PDB file of C-alpha atoms in Angstrom:
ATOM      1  CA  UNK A   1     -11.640 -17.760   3.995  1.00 91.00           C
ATOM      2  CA  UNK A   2     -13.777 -17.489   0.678  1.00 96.00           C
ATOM      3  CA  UNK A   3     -11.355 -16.655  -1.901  1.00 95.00           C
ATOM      4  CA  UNK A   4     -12.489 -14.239  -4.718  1.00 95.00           C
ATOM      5  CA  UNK A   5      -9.618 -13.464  -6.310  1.00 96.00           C
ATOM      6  CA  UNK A   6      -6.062 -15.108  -6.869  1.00 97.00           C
ATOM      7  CA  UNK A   7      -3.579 -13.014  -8.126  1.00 97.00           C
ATOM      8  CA  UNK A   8      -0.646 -14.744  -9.759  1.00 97.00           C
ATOM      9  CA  UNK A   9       2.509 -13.755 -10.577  1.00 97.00           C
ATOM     10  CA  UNK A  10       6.242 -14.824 -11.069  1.00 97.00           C
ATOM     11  CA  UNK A  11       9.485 -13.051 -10.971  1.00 96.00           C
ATOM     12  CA  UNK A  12      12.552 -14.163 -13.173  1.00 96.00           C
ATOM     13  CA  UNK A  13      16.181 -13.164 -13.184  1.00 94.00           C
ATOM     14  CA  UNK A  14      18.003 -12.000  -9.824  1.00 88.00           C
ATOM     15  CA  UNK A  15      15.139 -11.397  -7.513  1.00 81.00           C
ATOM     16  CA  UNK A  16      15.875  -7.419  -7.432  1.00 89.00           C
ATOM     17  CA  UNK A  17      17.100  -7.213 -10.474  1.00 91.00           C
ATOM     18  CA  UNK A  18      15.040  -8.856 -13.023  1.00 93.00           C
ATOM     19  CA  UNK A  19      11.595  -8.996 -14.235  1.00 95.00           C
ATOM     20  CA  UNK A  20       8.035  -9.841 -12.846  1.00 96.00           C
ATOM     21  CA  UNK A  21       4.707 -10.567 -14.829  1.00 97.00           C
ATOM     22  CA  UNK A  22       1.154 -11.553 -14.089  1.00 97.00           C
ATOM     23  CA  UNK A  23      -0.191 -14.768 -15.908  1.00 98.00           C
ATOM     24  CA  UNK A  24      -2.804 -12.737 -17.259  1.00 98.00           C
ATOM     25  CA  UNK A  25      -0.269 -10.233 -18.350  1.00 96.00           C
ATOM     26  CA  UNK A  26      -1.293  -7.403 -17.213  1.00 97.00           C
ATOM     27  CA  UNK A  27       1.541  -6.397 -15.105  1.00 97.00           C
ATOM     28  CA  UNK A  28       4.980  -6.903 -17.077  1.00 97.00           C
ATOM     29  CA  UNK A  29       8.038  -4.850 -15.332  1.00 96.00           C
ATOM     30  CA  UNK A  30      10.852  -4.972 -15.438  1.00 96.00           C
ATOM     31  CA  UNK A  31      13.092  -4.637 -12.184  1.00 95.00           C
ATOM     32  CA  UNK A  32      16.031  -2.556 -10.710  1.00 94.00           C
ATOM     33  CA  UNK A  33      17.220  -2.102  -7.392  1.00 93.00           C
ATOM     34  CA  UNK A  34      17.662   1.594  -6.512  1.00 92.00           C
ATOM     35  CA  UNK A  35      20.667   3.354  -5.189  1.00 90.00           C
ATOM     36  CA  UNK A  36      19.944   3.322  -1.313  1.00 90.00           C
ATOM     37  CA  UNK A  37      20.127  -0.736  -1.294  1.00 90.00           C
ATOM     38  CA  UNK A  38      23.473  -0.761  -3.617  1.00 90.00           C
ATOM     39  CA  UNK A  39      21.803  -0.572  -7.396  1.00 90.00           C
ATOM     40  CA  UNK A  40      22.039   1.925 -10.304  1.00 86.00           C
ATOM     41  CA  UNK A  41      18.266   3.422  -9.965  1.00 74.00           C
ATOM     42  CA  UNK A  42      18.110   1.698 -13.417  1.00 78.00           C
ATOM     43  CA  UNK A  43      15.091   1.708 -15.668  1.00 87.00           C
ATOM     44  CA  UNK A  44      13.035  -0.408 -13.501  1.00 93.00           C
ATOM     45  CA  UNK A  45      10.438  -0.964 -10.400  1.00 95.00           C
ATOM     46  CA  UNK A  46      11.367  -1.806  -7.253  1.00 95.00           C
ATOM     47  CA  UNK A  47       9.569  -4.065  -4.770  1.00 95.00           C
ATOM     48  CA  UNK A  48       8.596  -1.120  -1.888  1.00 96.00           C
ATOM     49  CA  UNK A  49       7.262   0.603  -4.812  1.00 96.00           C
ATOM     50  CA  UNK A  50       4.872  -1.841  -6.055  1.00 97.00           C
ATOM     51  CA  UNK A  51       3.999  -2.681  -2.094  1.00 97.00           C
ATOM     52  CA  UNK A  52       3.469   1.289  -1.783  1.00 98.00           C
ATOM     53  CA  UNK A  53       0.986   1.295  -4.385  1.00 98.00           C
ATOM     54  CA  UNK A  54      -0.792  -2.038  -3.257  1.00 98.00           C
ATOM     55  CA  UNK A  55      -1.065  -0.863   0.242  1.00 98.00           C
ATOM     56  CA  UNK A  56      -2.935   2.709  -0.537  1.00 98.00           C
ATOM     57  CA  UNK A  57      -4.812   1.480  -3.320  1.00 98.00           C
ATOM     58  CA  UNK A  58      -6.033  -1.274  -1.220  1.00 98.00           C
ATOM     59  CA  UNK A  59      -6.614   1.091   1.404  1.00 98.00           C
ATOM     60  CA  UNK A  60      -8.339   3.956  -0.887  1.00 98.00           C
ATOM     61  CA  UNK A  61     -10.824   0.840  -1.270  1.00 98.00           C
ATOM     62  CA  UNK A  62     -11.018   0.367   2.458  1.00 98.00           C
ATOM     63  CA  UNK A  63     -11.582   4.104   3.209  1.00 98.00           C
ATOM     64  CA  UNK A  64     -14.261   4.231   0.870  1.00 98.00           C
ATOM     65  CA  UNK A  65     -16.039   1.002   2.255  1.00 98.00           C
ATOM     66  CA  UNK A  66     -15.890   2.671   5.341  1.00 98.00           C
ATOM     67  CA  UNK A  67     -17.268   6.118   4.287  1.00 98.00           C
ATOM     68  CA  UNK A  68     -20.157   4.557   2.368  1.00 98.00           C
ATOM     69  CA  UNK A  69     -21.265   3.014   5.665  1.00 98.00           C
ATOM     70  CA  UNK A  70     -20.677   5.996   7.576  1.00 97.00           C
ATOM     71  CA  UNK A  71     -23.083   7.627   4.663  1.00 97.00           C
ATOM     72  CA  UNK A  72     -19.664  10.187   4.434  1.00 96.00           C
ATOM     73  CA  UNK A  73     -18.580  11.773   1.322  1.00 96.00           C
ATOM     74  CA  UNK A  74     -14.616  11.059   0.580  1.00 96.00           C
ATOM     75  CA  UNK A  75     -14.884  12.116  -3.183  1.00 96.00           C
ATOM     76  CA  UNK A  76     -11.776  13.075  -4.468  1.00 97.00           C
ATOM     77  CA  UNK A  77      -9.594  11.888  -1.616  1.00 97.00           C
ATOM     78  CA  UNK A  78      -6.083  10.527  -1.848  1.00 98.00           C
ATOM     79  CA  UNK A  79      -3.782   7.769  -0.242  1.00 98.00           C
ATOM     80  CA  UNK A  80      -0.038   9.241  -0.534  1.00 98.00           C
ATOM     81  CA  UNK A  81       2.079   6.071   0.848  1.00 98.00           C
ATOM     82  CA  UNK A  82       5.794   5.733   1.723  1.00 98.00           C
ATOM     83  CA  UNK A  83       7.552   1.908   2.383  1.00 98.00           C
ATOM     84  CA  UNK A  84      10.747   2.130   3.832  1.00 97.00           C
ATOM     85  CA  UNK A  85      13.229  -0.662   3.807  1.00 96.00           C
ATOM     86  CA  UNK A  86      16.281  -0.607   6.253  1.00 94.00           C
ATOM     87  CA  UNK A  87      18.401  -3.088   8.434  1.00 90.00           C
ATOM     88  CA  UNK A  88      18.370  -4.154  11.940  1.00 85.00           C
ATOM     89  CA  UNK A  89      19.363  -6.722  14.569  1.00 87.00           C
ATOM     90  CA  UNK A  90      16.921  -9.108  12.602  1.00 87.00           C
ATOM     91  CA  UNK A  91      18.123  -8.039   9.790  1.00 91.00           C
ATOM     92  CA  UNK A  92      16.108  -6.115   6.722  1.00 92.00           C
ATOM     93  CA  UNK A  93      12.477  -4.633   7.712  1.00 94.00           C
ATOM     94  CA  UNK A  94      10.006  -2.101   6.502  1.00 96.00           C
ATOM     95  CA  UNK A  95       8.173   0.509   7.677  1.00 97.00           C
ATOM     96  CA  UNK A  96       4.918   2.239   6.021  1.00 98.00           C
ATOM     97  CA  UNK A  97       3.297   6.204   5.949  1.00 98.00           C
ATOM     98  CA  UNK A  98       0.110   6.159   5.005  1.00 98.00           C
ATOM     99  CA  UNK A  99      -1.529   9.648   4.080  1.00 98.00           C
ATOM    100  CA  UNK A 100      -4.893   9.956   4.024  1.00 98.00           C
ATOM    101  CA  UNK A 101      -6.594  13.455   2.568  1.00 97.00           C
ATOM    102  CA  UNK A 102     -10.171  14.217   2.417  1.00 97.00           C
ATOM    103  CA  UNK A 103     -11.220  17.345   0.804  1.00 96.00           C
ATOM    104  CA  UNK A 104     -14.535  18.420   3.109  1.00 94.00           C
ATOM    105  CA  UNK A 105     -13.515  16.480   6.657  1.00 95.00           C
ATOM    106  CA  UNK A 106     -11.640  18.718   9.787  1.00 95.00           C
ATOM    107  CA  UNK A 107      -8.903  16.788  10.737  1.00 94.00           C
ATOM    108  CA  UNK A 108     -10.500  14.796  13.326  1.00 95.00           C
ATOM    109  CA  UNK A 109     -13.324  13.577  11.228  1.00 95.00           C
ATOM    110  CA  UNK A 110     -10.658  12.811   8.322  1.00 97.00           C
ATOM    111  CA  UNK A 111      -8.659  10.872  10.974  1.00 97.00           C
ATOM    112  CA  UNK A 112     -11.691   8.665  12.194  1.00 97.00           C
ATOM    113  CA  UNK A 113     -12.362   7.554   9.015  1.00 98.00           C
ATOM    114  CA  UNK A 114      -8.372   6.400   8.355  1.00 98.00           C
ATOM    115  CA  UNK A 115      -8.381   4.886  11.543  1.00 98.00           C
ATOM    116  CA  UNK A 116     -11.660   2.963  10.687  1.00 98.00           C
ATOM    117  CA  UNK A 117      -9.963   2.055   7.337  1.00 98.00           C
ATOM    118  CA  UNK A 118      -6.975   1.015   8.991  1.00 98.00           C
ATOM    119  CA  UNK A 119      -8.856  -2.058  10.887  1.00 98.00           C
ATOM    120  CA  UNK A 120     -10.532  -3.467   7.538  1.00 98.00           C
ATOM    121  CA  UNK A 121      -7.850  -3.104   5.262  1.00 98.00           C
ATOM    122  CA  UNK A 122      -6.618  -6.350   4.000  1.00 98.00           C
ATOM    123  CA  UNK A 123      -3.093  -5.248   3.722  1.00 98.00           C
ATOM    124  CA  UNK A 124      -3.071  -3.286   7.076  1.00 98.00           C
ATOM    125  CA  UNK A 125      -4.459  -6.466   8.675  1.00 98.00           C
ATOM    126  CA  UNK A 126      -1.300  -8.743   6.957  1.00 97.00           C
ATOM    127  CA  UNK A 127       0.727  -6.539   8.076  1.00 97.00           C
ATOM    128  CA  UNK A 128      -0.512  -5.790  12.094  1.00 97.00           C
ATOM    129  CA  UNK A 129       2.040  -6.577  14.193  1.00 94.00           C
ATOM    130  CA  UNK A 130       4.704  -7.144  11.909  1.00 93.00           C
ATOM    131  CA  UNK A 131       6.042  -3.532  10.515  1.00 95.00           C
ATOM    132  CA  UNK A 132       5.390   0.111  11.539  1.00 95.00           C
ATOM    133  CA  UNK A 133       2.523   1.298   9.948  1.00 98.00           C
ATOM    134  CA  UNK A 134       1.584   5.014  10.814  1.00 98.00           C
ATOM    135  CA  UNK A 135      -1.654   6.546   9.648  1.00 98.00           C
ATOM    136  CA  UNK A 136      -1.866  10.041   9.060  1.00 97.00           C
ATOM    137  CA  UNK A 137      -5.275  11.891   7.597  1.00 96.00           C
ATOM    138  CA  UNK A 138      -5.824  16.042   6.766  1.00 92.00           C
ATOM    139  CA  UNK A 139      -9.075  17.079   5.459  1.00 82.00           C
ATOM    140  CA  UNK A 140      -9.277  19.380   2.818  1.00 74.00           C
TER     141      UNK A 140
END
């Protein structure tokens, strides 16, 4: 691989319940873990929720990579995205919802172009294979 970007980051305090910062510093939050996994819903971020807006930013970028080659308009469209964390006989997992809307496509057309986006997404490739990952897409 030819890296072009390294992103680094580090996370102090109890994992969950602490605080995470870039080294460039832009990214500084501070951490909480919400009510479903045992926590308070304090003032901070959670983990899913900085993977849920990752994942569909990342994959607004694929979509529209896709779209310009397809010489297809996707202005103003969205990426709504859910991460779900729960237990099972492996113990803890996730699952993603991606949401794809694209004012101007049918359905059909709107879901070609998600599905396209789905294969060259980096973090829908890392993640092939190892969590549920369901792509939805409406037009608009």
């Amino acid at each position: 691989m030819n890296v072009l970007y390294t992103a680094k980051a580090s996370v102090s305090g109890e994992g969950r319940k602490g605080a995470g910062k870039t080294d460039d510093g832009r990214l500084d939050v501070e951490l909480s873990v919400p009510k479903g996994l045992g926590g308070d819903d304090g003032p901070g971020t959670n983990p899913e929720q900085l993977f849920a807006v990752g994942y569909a930013a990342c994959f607004h970028g694929a979509l529209k990579k896709v779209a310009r080659e397809a010489k297809v308009d996707v202005e103003g469209s969205t990426i709504d995205s859910e991460v779900a964390i729960g237990s099972g006989d492996d113990g803890f997992g996730l699952a993603v919802q991606l949401k794809v809307t694209i004012p101007g496509q049918d359905q059909a057309g709107a879901q070609k172009l998600a599905d396209a986006a789905h294969q060259v997404c980096p973090y829908s490739k890392a993640t092939r294979g190892n969590i549920e990952v369901t792509v939805t897409a409406a037009g608009a």
